[in-house]
Amino acid sequence: MDGRDLVRSVKAVGSGGAAGGLRTVRAAWRRRRADATGLPRRGAERARVPGPVRDVEPGPGGGVVRFARTELRVMVAVNGAVFWGWDGVAPEPSYALAGRCPEPDPRAVLEPDKDGGLRVVAERVTVVVSRHGAIEVCTPGGVTLRRDLPPRWWEPAGGGGARWMQRAEVAPDARFFGLGGRVGGPRLRDGTYRLWNTDPGRPFGPGDDPLYITMPVQMVVADAGTHLVFHDTSWDGTVRLREGEEGAGSGHDRAGACEVRMDGGPLRCWVMVGTPARVLRVWASLTGVPAVPPAWALGHHHARWGFGSEQEVRRIVAGYAEHGLPLDAVHLDIDHLDGHRVFSVDRDRFPKLPVLAEDLRRDGIRLVSIVDPAVKDEPGDPVYDSGRAKDAFVRDASGRPVVGVAWPGETVYPDFTHARVREWWGGLYEERLTQGFAGFWHDMNEPVSFTAFGENTLPRSARHALEGLGGDHREAHNVYALCMARAAYEGLRGLVPDQRPFLFSRSGWAGMQRYGGTWSGDVATGWPGLRASLSLVMGLGLCGVPYSGPDVGGFDGSPSPELYLRWFQLASYLPLFRTHAGPRAGREPWEFGDDVLEHARGALAERRRLLPYFVTLAHLARRTGVPYVRPLWWGAPEDRALRDCEDAFLLGDSLLVAPVLEAGAVRRTVLLPPGRWYDTVSEAVYEGPGHVVVDAPLGRIPVFARAGAVLPVRGADGDLELEVWAPARGRSGGGTVVPDAGDGWEEPEIERYVTRWKGRRVVVRRETDEGRSDPAYPVRVRGLDHA
């Protein structure tokens, strides 16, 4: 969001200039004092390792292995996921899990293995535990995917929680992905990645890490197979990655390496193995299926930091209509609030907000409101008063409410790790609904408290309920935004039970897909920011968060017409399509000249035509956990060239999108996965795997359709049609369609179609339990002239 340059220069916070600067200095002083008195001193520490095996207690799906200095709980669940927890910890309680832990697989048995170790053999995985505590995860054929070495703890000599370290080895050819939103992804190079949700305080670019969403979730892709590993602890930590090398030195392979270090919390881990699709299906079964956004949220959004007034909103909306540009949502930033106070409205600038919302809705446009967690620390503020009555705010170690600084000035922060506080906060969204808002974006929820020095967050010693277990901000920080999203989602479910909530959040943690999606945050304007936009979306999708997108054009700055258009074209194929404008200069498409306007109109028309396809992808993500946007290696993870490709992506199974990410490019090289592919404009045919060089004029980016694909699209009359791309001769194809059932909770039926040649014709049939039938929609076959 929000002009962090103002924060860094300690200006214009709260009531302005000098007062704002003094507030941030006081906040920094309070934070340091609170942590100096409220955090335990570590002092001397003792190192501990498991030691040798002493005895074994078999149990459902695995059992407990007791070592000399600890015990290990191992379980294979019915969904095939492997869990292990050191010091005997169980999978629950966990903020990541959606409900209860899955049942253990009754067929999996803990049995003796060679050299004094043990193993658990299941249908899809074998887990081997050595006599000193190393854990290997193997394929059913015995190929090792991951070997975790015995862990090490450092415990305070005077007692207290331990910090720990876990090293692991993977195949020399393995590639790492995930860890939340990483600007340098989607493939994670050698380096150290921090696990602490962070507002960088300025528009970010290459090299900035961490960002707003960090997750201890890795997807590791190698020739032997794919696995996802999740270290289930919310504490601050780091992950150090090093890719392996084949034939290093004297011809021996060097394994890839991963080292996880955590400042506290349980040492417990989940591992899922299989194809990428299966891995994410199991991940969704553990952490929750992705929320399906309402259909309008898959259209075009426009945000502006500084609309300033109701009249300016109407002017911009009229500009979209005048220029023939479809618009589905308008996002109001903090400038529409009264003194930046959450759940308020500036009545001078927005005197009739419900009327504005209703007028826009009649034109098919929804209003989306920003919601920050910081509450003005001032008696008389209705949110503050009701929160104080509920004892809702985070307190320090001495029992006083923690006071920080955010846009309203001095602020307090709800403790969303308490069920009672979540219920109270969720009910506050009724005010937003009354004002006519249809969706919500959570910002500043890392959470951010401006300080003159150091991290912009709450004191680490701040106390949290943590669902009755109690703890401090070191444990609560990374799940703060996740719990805020839960509060809003559950509140909206109660307030508007017949509609799917639309919610996306700048920060979050594992499982955030249950409540909505995210966006890039304050990505810097520039070509590196454009490339980072794609990396963030793909990386988050591989962590189970399928709905995301960037601020088109970057958060601040003045993009060139070419950069703006290339960003616009990329985003038109991403799940969240949101253009963004700053307070000083408009960034609407018509501000960049007639050529950009014409090409942007074409991109918007194609997005609207593909809306039924996006609706289908959203429902499939909910049912399978598979993201809309997928890396090129998705269907062939064993292809090493595809694993290293980061400048193109698959949109569902049917489309390949190759955005232009460099200035001045009018042609580009595209790596195609195996199969036949059609250029969706010229219908020219290309055969994969391999590289092709194609035109990429300013008016469009290269997009390819897979031969045999069936895409649901919007026809000229607005009704659903099937766009079929001819399969190769002698081959068949197919596709899936999920018709839009509205924005409620009805589960639409999944329709499956097959395509094949019959003589000189391509025949399209729907597959049902009763057999095959003709489609109920018009069919248009493309690519016939080149098939």
Short mmCIF file of C-alpha atoms in Angstrom, two decimals, residues 321-598:
data_model
loop_
_atom_site.label_atom_id
_atom_site.label_comp_id
_atom_site.label_asym_id
_atom_site.label_seq_id
_atom_site.Cartn_x
_atom_site.Cartn_y
_atom_site.Cartn_z
CA ALA A 321 -17.09 3.77 -19.48
CA GLU A 322 -16.22 6.58 -21.90
CA HIS A 323 -13.19 4.69 -23.21
CA GLY A 324 -15.01 1.37 -23.48
CA LEU A 325 -12.98 -0.35 -20.77
CA PRO A 326 -14.70 -3.00 -18.63
CA LEU A 327 -14.45 -2.46 -14.88
CA ASP A 328 -15.68 -4.78 -12.13
CA ALA A 329 -14.41 -3.29 -8.86
CA VAL A 330 -13.08 -0.05 -7.40
CA HIS A 331 -10.86 -0.19 -4.31
CA LEU A 332 -10.92 2.65 -1.77
CA ASP A 333 -7.72 3.19 0.20
CA ILE A 334 -7.19 4.88 3.57
CA ASP A 335 -8.04 8.33 2.21
CA HIS A 336 -11.78 7.51 2.35
CA LEU A 337 -11.59 6.96 6.11
CA ASP A 338 -12.19 9.63 8.75
CA GLY A 339 -8.71 10.41 10.03
CA HIS A 340 -7.55 7.00 8.75
CA ARG A 341 -9.67 5.35 11.47
CA VAL A 342 -10.71 1.79 10.67
CA PHE A 343 -14.43 1.23 10.00
CA SER A 344 -15.15 4.92 9.46
CA VAL A 345 -15.98 7.26 6.57
CA ASP A 346 -14.84 10.82 5.86
CA ARG A 347 -18.28 12.44 5.52
CA ASP A 348 -16.90 15.59 3.91
CA ARG A 349 -15.26 13.78 1.00
CA PHE A 350 -17.66 10.83 0.82
CA PRO A 351 -20.99 12.23 2.03
CA LYS A 352 -23.17 9.60 0.35
CA LEU A 353 -21.02 6.49 0.15
CA PRO A 354 -23.95 4.00 0.15
CA VAL A 355 -25.49 5.91 -2.77
CA LEU A 356 -22.19 5.79 -4.64
CA ALA A 357 -21.93 2.06 -3.99
CA GLU A 358 -25.46 1.44 -5.23
CA ASP A 359 -24.92 3.54 -8.36
CA LEU A 360 -21.75 1.61 -9.17
CA ARG A 361 -23.40 -1.74 -8.50
CA ARG A 362 -26.12 -0.95 -11.03
CA ASP A 363 -23.31 -0.67 -13.59
CA GLY A 364 -21.82 -4.00 -12.45
CA ILE A 365 -19.05 -2.40 -10.36
CA ARG A 366 -18.40 -3.31 -6.71
CA LEU A 367 -16.72 -1.24 -4.04
CA VAL A 368 -13.88 -2.82 -2.08
CA SER A 369 -12.68 -1.33 1.21
CA ILE A 370 -9.27 -1.34 2.81
CA VAL A 371 -9.22 -2.60 6.42
CA ASP A 372 -6.18 -2.13 8.65
CA PRO A 373 -5.89 -3.80 12.08
CA ALA A 374 -4.57 -0.74 13.93
CA VAL A 375 -7.24 1.01 16.04
CA LYS A 376 -6.94 4.66 17.03
CA ASP A 377 -5.91 4.82 20.70
CA GLU A 378 -8.50 7.35 21.68
CA PRO A 379 -11.58 7.10 23.90
CA GLY A 380 -14.64 8.09 21.91
CA ASP A 381 -13.56 6.18 18.84
CA PRO A 382 -16.34 3.56 18.55
CA VAL A 383 -14.01 0.71 17.58
CA TYR A 384 -11.62 1.57 20.40
CA ASP A 385 -14.42 1.82 22.96
CA SER A 386 -16.02 -1.48 21.98
CA GLY A 387 -12.64 -3.21 21.82
CA ARG A 388 -11.65 -1.91 25.23
CA ALA A 389 -14.93 -3.16 26.67
CA LYS A 390 -14.13 -6.59 25.20
CA ASP A 391 -10.52 -6.49 26.47
CA ALA A 392 -9.59 -7.10 22.85
CA PHE A 393 -6.21 -5.41 22.52
CA VAL A 394 -2.72 -6.86 22.73
CA ARG A 395 -1.02 -6.16 26.07
CA ASP A 396 2.59 -6.03 27.15
CA ALA A 397 4.21 -8.20 29.79
CA SER A 398 3.08 -5.82 32.55
CA GLY A 399 -0.55 -5.95 31.43
CA ARG A 400 -0.78 -2.55 29.71
CA PRO A 401 -2.17 -2.27 26.15
CA VAL A 402 0.62 -2.10 23.58
CA VAL A 403 0.57 1.30 21.88
CA GLY A 404 2.10 1.60 18.42
CA VAL A 405 1.96 4.12 15.59
CA ALA A 406 0.13 3.65 12.27
CA TRP A 407 -1.86 5.85 9.92
CA PRO A 408 -4.37 7.09 12.55
CA GLY A 409 -1.51 8.08 14.89
CA GLU A 410 -1.06 6.21 18.14
CA THR A 411 -2.87 2.89 17.89
CA VAL A 412 -3.67 -0.35 19.67
CA TYR A 413 -3.95 -3.78 18.09
CA PRO A 414 -6.61 -6.49 18.45
CA ASP A 415 -5.37 -9.88 19.58
CA PHE A 416 -6.75 -12.03 16.79
CA THR A 417 -5.33 -15.17 18.42
CA HIS A 418 -8.31 -15.06 20.81
CA ALA A 419 -11.63 -16.53 19.59
CA ARG A 420 -13.64 -13.89 21.46
CA VAL A 421 -11.70 -11.08 19.79
CA ARG A 422 -12.15 -12.64 16.35
CA GLU A 423 -15.89 -12.81 16.90
CA TRP A 424 -15.99 -9.15 17.97
CA TRP A 425 -13.88 -8.01 15.01
CA GLY A 426 -15.87 -10.04 12.49
CA GLY A 427 -19.05 -8.31 13.61
CA LEU A 428 -17.53 -4.88 12.85
CA TYR A 429 -17.70 -5.59 9.11
CA GLU A 430 -21.42 -4.90 9.29
CA GLU A 431 -20.54 -1.20 9.17
CA ARG A 432 -18.65 -1.75 5.89
CA LEU A 433 -21.54 -3.72 4.43
CA THR A 434 -23.95 -0.95 5.43
CA GLN A 435 -21.76 1.50 3.50
CA GLY A 436 -22.20 -0.68 0.40
CA PHE A 437 -18.83 -2.44 0.24
CA ALA A 438 -18.80 -5.88 -1.36
CA GLY A 439 -15.19 -6.90 -0.68
CA PHE A 440 -12.27 -6.20 1.61
CA TRP A 441 -8.51 -6.00 1.42
CA HIS A 442 -6.46 -6.28 4.58
CA ASP A 443 -3.38 -4.10 4.70
CA MET A 444 -0.67 -3.29 7.27
CA ASN A 445 -1.44 -6.61 8.98
CA GLU A 446 2.06 -8.04 9.41
CA PRO A 447 1.22 -6.16 11.76
CA VAL A 448 2.90 -2.80 11.19
CA SER A 449 3.70 -0.31 13.91
CA PHE A 450 5.82 2.55 12.62
CA THR A 451 9.04 3.15 14.54
CA ALA A 452 11.92 5.48 13.91
CA PHE A 453 14.45 2.65 14.18
CA GLY A 454 14.39 -1.09 13.62
CA GLU A 455 11.51 -3.29 12.57
CA ASN A 456 8.06 -1.81 12.01
CA THR A 457 6.21 -4.26 14.21
CA LEU A 458 4.94 -4.84 17.73
CA PRO A 459 7.32 -5.64 20.61
CA ARG A 460 8.31 -9.28 20.60
CA SER A 461 7.39 -9.39 24.27
CA ALA A 462 3.77 -8.39 23.59
CA ARG A 463 1.40 -10.97 25.04
CA HIS A 464 -1.13 -12.96 22.99
CA ALA A 465 -3.85 -15.44 23.92
CA LEU A 466 -2.79 -18.03 21.31
CA GLU A 467 -6.09 -19.87 21.71
CA GLY A 468 -5.75 -20.06 25.48
CA LEU A 469 -2.20 -21.42 25.52
CA GLY A 470 -0.62 -18.01 26.03
CA GLY A 471 2.60 -16.71 24.55
CA ASP A 472 4.21 -13.65 23.09
CA HIS A 473 4.59 -11.92 19.76
CA ARG A 474 7.55 -14.06 18.77
CA GLU A 475 5.07 -16.88 18.26
CA ALA A 476 2.02 -14.83 17.23
CA HIS A 477 3.59 -12.46 14.70
CA ASN A 478 3.56 -14.69 11.63
CA VAL A 479 -0.03 -15.89 12.23
CA TYR A 480 -1.44 -12.46 13.13
CA ALA A 481 -2.71 -11.73 9.62
CA LEU A 482 -3.98 -15.29 9.21
CA CYS A 483 -6.10 -14.90 12.33
CA MET A 484 -7.33 -11.48 11.20
CA ALA A 485 -8.44 -13.02 7.90
CA ARG A 486 -10.23 -15.77 9.80
CA ALA A 487 -12.04 -13.18 11.91
CA ALA A 488 -13.23 -11.31 8.84
CA TYR A 489 -14.16 -14.41 6.87
CA GLU A 490 -16.18 -15.95 9.68
CA GLY A 491 -17.80 -12.61 10.45
CA LEU A 492 -18.86 -12.13 6.84
CA ARG A 493 -20.16 -15.69 6.67
CA GLY A 494 -22.49 -14.79 9.51
CA LEU A 495 -23.43 -11.33 8.27
CA VAL A 496 -24.09 -12.30 4.63
CA PRO A 497 -24.60 -16.07 4.76
CA ASP A 498 -25.84 -16.41 1.19
CA GLN A 499 -22.73 -14.87 -0.45
CA ARG A 500 -19.13 -15.97 -0.73
CA PRO A 501 -16.89 -13.39 0.99
CA PHE A 502 -14.30 -11.56 -1.08
CA LEU A 503 -11.22 -11.03 1.00
CA PHE A 504 -7.53 -10.68 0.25
CA SER A 505 -4.68 -9.86 2.56
CA ARG A 506 -1.20 -8.39 2.29
CA SER A 507 0.19 -10.73 4.92
CA GLY A 508 -0.59 -14.29 5.92
CA TRP A 509 0.73 -17.74 6.70
CA ALA A 510 0.18 -21.39 5.84
CA GLY A 511 -3.53 -21.98 5.40
CA MET A 512 -4.42 -18.41 4.42
CA GLN A 513 -6.05 -19.72 1.24
CA ARG A 514 -9.01 -20.85 3.38
CA TYR A 515 -10.10 -17.23 3.70
CA GLY A 516 -9.05 -15.62 0.42
CA GLY A 517 -5.97 -14.50 -1.45
CA THR A 518 -3.29 -11.85 -1.52
CA TRP A 519 -1.60 -9.27 -3.71
CA SER A 520 1.97 -8.22 -4.25
CA GLY A 521 2.03 -5.31 -1.84
CA ASP A 522 4.28 -2.37 -2.64
CA VAL A 523 6.21 -3.67 -5.62
CA ALA A 524 8.55 -1.06 -7.07
CA THR A 525 7.84 0.43 -10.47
CA GLY A 526 10.32 -0.85 -13.03
CA TRP A 527 11.05 -3.88 -15.18
CA PRO A 528 12.46 -5.83 -12.20
CA GLY A 529 9.15 -5.20 -10.42
CA LEU A 530 7.27 -6.60 -13.39
CA ARG A 531 9.34 -9.78 -13.29
CA ALA A 532 8.92 -10.01 -9.50
CA SER A 533 5.13 -9.85 -9.96
CA LEU A 534 5.15 -13.12 -11.85
CA SER A 535 7.57 -14.75 -9.40
CA LEU A 536 5.34 -13.89 -6.43
CA VAL A 537 2.19 -15.30 -8.01
CA MET A 538 3.84 -18.58 -9.05
CA GLY A 539 5.64 -19.02 -5.74
CA LEU A 540 2.52 -18.43 -3.68
CA GLY A 541 0.55 -20.84 -5.85
CA LEU A 542 3.07 -23.58 -5.02
CA CYS A 543 2.45 -22.84 -1.32
CA GLY A 544 -1.28 -23.44 -1.79
CA VAL A 545 -2.41 -19.81 -2.29
CA PRO A 546 -3.86 -19.74 -5.82
CA TYR A 547 -5.54 -16.30 -5.88
CA SER A 548 -3.06 -13.42 -6.10
CA GLY A 549 -1.80 -10.70 -8.38
CA PRO A 550 0.30 -7.51 -8.46
CA ASP A 551 -0.40 -3.79 -8.50
CA VAL A 552 -0.19 -3.15 -12.25
CA GLY A 553 2.47 -0.53 -12.89
CA GLY A 554 3.98 -0.94 -9.44
CA PHE A 555 3.04 0.81 -6.24
CA ASP A 556 4.68 4.16 -6.86
CA GLY A 557 6.69 5.94 -9.52
CA SER A 558 5.85 6.70 -13.12
CA PRO A 559 5.98 3.70 -15.42
CA SER A 560 6.70 4.28 -19.07
CA PRO A 561 3.81 3.54 -21.43
CA GLU A 562 5.59 0.39 -22.58
CA LEU A 563 6.19 -0.89 -19.03
CA TYR A 564 2.62 -0.12 -17.99
CA LEU A 565 1.20 -1.95 -20.98
CA ARG A 566 3.41 -5.03 -20.55
CA TRP A 567 2.43 -5.16 -16.87
CA PHE A 568 -1.21 -4.77 -17.83
CA GLN A 569 -0.95 -7.60 -20.35
CA LEU A 570 0.67 -9.94 -17.84
CA ALA A 571 -1.88 -9.19 -15.12
CA SER A 572 -4.79 -9.80 -17.48
CA TYR A 573 -3.85 -13.50 -17.27
CA LEU A 574 -3.33 -13.60 -13.48
CA PRO A 575 -6.05 -14.45 -10.95
CA LEU A 576 -6.24 -10.98 -9.32
CA PHE A 577 -6.19 -8.33 -12.05
CA ARG A 578 -5.75 -4.99 -10.27
CA THR A 579 -4.48 -1.76 -11.73
CA HIS A 580 -3.13 0.77 -9.25
CA ALA A 581 -2.65 4.53 -9.27
CA GLY A 582 -0.83 6.81 -6.86
CA PRO A 583 -1.98 10.06 -5.28
CA ARG A 584 -0.12 12.47 -7.50
CA ALA A 585 -0.69 11.20 -11.03
CA GLY A 586 -3.34 9.06 -12.64
CA ARG A 587 -2.38 5.63 -13.91
CA GLU A 588 -5.56 4.86 -15.78
CA PRO A 589 -5.00 3.34 -19.23
CA TRP A 590 -6.05 6.47 -21.13
CA GLU A 591 -3.32 8.49 -19.38
CA PHE A 592 -0.63 6.70 -21.45
CA GLY A 593 -1.73 7.64 -24.95
CA ASP A 594 -3.95 6.21 -27.67
CA ASP A 595 -1.77 3.20 -28.47
CA VAL A 596 -1.68 1.99 -24.88
CA LEU A 597 -5.41 2.63 -24.54
CA GLU A 598 -6.19 0.56 -27.62
#
